[in-house]
JSON list of C-alpha atoms in Angstrom, two decimals:
[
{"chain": "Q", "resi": 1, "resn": "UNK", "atom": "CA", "xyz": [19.61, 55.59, 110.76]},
{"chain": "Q", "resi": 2, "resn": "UNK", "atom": "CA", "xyz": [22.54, 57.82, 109.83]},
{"chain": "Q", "resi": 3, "resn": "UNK", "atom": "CA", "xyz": [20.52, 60.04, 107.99]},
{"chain": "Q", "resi": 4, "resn": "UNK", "atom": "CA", "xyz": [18.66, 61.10, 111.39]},
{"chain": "Q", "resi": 5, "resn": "UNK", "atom": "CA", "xyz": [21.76, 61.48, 113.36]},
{"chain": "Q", "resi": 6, "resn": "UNK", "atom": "CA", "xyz": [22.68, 64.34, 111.10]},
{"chain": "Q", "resi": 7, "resn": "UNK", "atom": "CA", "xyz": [19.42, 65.88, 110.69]},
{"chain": "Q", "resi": 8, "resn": "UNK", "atom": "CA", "xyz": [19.45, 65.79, 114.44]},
{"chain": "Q", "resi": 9, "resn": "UNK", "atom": "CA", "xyz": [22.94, 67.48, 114.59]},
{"chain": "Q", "resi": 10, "resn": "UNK", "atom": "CA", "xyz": [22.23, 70.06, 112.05]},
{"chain": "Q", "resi": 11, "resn": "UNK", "atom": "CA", "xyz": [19.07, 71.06, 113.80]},
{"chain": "Q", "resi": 12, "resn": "UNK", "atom": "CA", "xyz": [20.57, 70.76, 117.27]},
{"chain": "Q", "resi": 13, "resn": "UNK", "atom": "CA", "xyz": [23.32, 73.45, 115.86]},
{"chain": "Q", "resi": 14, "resn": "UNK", "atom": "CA", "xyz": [20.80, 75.63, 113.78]},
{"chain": "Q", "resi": 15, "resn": "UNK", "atom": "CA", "xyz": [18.56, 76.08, 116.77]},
{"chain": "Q", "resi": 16, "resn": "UNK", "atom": "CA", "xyz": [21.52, 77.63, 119.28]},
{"chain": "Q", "resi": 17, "resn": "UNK", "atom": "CA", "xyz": [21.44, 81.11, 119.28]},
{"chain": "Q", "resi": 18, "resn": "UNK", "atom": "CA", "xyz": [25.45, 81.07, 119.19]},
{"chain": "Q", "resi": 19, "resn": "UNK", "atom": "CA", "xyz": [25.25, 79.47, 115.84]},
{"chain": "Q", "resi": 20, "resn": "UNK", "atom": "CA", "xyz": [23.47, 82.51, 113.92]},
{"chain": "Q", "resi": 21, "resn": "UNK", "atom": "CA", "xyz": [25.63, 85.27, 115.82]},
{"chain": "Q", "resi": 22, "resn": "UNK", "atom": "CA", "xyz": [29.01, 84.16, 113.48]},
{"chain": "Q", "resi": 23, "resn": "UNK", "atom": "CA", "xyz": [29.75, 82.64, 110.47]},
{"chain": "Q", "resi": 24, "resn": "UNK", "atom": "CA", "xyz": [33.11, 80.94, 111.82]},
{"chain": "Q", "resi": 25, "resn": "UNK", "atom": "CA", "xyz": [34.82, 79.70, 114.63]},
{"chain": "Q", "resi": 26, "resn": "UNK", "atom": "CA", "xyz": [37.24, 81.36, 117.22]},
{"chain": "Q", "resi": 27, "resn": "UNK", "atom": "CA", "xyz": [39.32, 79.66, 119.40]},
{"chain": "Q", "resi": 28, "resn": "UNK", "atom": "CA", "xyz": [42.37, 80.63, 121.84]},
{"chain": "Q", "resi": 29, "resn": "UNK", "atom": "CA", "xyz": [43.19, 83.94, 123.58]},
{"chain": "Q", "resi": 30, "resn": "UNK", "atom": "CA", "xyz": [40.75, 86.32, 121.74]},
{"chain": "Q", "resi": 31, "resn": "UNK", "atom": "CA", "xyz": [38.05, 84.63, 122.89]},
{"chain": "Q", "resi": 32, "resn": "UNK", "atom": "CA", "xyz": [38.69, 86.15, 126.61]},
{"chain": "Q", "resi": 33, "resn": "UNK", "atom": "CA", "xyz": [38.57, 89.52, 127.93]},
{"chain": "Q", "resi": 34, "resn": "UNK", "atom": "CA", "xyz": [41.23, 92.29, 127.17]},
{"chain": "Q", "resi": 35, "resn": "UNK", "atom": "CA", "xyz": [41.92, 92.44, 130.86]},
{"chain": "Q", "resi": 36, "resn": "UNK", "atom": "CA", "xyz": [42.65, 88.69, 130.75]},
{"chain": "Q", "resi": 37, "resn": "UNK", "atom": "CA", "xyz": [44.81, 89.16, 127.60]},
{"chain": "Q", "resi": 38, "resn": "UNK", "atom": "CA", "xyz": [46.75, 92.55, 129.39]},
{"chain": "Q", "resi": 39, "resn": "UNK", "atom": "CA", "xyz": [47.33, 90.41, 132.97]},
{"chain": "Q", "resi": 40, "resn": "UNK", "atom": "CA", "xyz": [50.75, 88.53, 132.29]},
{"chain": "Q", "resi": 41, "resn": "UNK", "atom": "CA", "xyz": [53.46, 89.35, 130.57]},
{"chain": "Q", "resi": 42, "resn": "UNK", "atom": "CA", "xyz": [52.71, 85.54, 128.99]},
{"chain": "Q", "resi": 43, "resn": "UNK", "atom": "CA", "xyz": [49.47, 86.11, 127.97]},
{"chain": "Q", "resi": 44, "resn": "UNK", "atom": "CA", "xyz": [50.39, 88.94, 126.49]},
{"chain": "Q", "resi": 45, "resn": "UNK", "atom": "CA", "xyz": [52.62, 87.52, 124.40]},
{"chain": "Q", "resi": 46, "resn": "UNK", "atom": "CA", "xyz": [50.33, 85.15, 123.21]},
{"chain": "Q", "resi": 47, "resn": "UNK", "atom": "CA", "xyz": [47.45, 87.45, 122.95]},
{"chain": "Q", "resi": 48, "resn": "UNK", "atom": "CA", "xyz": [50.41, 89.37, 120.19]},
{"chain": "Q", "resi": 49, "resn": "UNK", "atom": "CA", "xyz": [50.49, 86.67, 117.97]},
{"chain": "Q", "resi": 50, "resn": "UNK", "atom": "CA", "xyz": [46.32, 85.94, 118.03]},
{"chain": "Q", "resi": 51, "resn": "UNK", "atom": "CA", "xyz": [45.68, 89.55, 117.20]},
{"chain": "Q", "resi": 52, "resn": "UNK", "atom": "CA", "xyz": [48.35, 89.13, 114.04]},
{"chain": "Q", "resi": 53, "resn": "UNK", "atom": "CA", "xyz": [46.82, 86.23, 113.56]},
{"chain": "Q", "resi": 54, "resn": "UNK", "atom": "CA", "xyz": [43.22, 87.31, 113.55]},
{"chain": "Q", "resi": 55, "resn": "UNK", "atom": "CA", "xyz": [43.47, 90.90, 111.87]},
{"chain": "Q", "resi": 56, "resn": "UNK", "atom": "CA", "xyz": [45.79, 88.77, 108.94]},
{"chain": "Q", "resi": 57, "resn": "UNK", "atom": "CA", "xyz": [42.34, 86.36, 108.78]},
{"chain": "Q", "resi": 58, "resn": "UNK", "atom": "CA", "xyz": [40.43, 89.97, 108.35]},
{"chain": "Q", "resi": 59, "resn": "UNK", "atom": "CA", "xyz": [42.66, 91.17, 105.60]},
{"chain": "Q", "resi": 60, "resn": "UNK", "atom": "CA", "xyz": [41.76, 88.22, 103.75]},
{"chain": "Q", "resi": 61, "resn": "UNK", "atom": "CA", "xyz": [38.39, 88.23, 104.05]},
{"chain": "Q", "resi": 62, "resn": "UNK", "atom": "CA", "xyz": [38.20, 92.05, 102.93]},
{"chain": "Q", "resi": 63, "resn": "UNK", "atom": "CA", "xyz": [38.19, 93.62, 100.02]},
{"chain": "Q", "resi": 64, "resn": "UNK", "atom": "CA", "xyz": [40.90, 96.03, 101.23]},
{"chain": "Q", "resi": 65, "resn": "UNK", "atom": "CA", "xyz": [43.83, 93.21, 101.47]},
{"chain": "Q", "resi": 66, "resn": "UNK", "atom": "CA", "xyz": [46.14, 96.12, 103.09]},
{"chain": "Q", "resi": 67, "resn": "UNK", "atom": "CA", "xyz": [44.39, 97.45, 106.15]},
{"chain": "Q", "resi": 68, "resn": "UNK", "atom": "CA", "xyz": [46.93, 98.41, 108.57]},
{"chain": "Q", "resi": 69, "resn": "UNK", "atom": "CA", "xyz": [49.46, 99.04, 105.74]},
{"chain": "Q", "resi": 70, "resn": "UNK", "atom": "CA", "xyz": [50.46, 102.27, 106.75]},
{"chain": "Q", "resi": 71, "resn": "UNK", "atom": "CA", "xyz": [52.01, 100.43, 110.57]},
{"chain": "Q", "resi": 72, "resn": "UNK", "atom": "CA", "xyz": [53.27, 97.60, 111.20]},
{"chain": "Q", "resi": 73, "resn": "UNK", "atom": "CA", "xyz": [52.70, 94.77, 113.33]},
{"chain": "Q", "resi": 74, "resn": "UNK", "atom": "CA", "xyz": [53.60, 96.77, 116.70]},
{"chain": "Q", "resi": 75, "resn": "UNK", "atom": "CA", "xyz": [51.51, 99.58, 115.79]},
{"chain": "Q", "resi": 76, "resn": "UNK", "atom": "CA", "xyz": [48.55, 97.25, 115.24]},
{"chain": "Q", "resi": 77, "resn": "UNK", "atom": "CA", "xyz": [49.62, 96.08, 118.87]},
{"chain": "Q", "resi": 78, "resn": "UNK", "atom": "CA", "xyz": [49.65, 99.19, 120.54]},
{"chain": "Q", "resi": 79, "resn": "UNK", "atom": "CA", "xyz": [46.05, 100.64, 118.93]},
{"chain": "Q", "resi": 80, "resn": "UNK", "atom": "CA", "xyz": [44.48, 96.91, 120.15]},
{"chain": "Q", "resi": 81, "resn": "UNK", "atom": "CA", "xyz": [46.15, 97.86, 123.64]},
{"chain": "Q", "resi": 82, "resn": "UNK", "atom": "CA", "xyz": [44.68, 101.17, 124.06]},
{"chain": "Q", "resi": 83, "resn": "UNK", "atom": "CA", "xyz": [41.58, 100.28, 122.84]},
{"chain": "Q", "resi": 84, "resn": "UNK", "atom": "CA", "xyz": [41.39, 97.41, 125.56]},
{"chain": "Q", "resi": 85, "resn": "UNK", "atom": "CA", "xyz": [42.62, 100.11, 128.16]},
{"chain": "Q", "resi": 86, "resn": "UNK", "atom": "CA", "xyz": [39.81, 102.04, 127.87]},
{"chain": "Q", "resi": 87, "resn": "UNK", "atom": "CA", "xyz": [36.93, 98.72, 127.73]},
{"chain": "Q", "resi": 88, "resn": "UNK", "atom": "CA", "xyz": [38.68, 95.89, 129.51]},
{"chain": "Q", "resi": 89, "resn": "UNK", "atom": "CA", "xyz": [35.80, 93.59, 129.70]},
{"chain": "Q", "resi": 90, "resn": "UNK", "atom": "CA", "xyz": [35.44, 93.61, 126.17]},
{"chain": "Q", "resi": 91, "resn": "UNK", "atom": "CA", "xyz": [36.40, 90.46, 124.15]},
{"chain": "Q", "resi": 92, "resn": "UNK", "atom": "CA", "xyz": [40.04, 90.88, 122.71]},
{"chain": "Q", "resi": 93, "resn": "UNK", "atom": "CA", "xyz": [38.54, 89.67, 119.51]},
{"chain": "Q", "resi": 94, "resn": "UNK", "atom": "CA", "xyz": [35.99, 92.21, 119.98]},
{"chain": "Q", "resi": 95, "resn": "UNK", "atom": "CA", "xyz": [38.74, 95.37, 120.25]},
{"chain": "Q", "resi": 96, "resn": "UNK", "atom": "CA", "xyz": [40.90, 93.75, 117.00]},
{"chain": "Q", "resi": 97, "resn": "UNK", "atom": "CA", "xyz": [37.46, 94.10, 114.99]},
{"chain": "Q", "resi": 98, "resn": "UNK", "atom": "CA", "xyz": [36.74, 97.98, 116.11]},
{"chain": "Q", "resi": 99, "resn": "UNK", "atom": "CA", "xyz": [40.58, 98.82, 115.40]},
{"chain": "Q", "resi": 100, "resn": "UNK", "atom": "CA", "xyz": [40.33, 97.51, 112.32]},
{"chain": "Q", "resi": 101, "resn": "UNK", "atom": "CA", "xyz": [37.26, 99.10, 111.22]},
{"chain": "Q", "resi": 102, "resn": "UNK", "atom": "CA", "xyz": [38.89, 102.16, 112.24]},
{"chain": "Q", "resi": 103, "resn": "UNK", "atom": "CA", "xyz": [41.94, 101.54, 110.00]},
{"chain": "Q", "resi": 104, "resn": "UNK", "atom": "CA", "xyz": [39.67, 100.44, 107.31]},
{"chain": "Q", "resi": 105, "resn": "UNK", "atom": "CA", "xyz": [37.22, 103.82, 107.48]},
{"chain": "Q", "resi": 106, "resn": "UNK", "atom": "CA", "xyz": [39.86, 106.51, 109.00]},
{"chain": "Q", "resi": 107, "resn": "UNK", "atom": "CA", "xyz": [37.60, 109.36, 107.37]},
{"chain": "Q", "resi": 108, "resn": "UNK", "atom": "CA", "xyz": [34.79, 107.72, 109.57]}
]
């Protein structure tokens, strides 16, 4: 009987479309929009420490351990902010990724 609950729950989660887009799990403040993130001073603080969070969870996952290196943390802020200025529907989560990409490829 066990055995069929899980084969039930792995198919269940295989067969959602959500499942196949990403191969991990994002909770908290970069989940929402960049205008959500940008409309308290509170959120915004928050929103900070997720995009530290998540572009420190990027480093480690790339082969370039040091993108970024040549800024700090605020400087990583400030790009993310005026990248979410200019598209603020788009999932903070969403702006992190293209900034770093950006760092990563600068030639590009």
């Amino acid at each position: 009987m066990r055995k069929f609950y899980l084969a039930a729950a792995a198919a269940a989660f295989i067969g959602t479309p959500s499942a196949q887009a990403y191969d991990y799990m994002a909770l908290g403040l970069g989940t929402m929009p960049c205008k959500y993130w940008l409309s308290t001073t509170r959120l915004e603080g928050e929103g900070n420490s997720w995009i530290l969070g998540w572009w420190t969870g990027l480093n480690s996952r790339n082969d370039n351990h040091w993108v970024g290196s040549r800024t700090d943390g605020n400087g990583i802020i400030l790009a993310v902010k005026s990248e979410c200025q200019h598209q603020p529907d788009r999932l903070l989560m969403n702006a992190i990724d293209s900034v770093f990409k950006k760092m990563a490829n600068p030639s590009k």
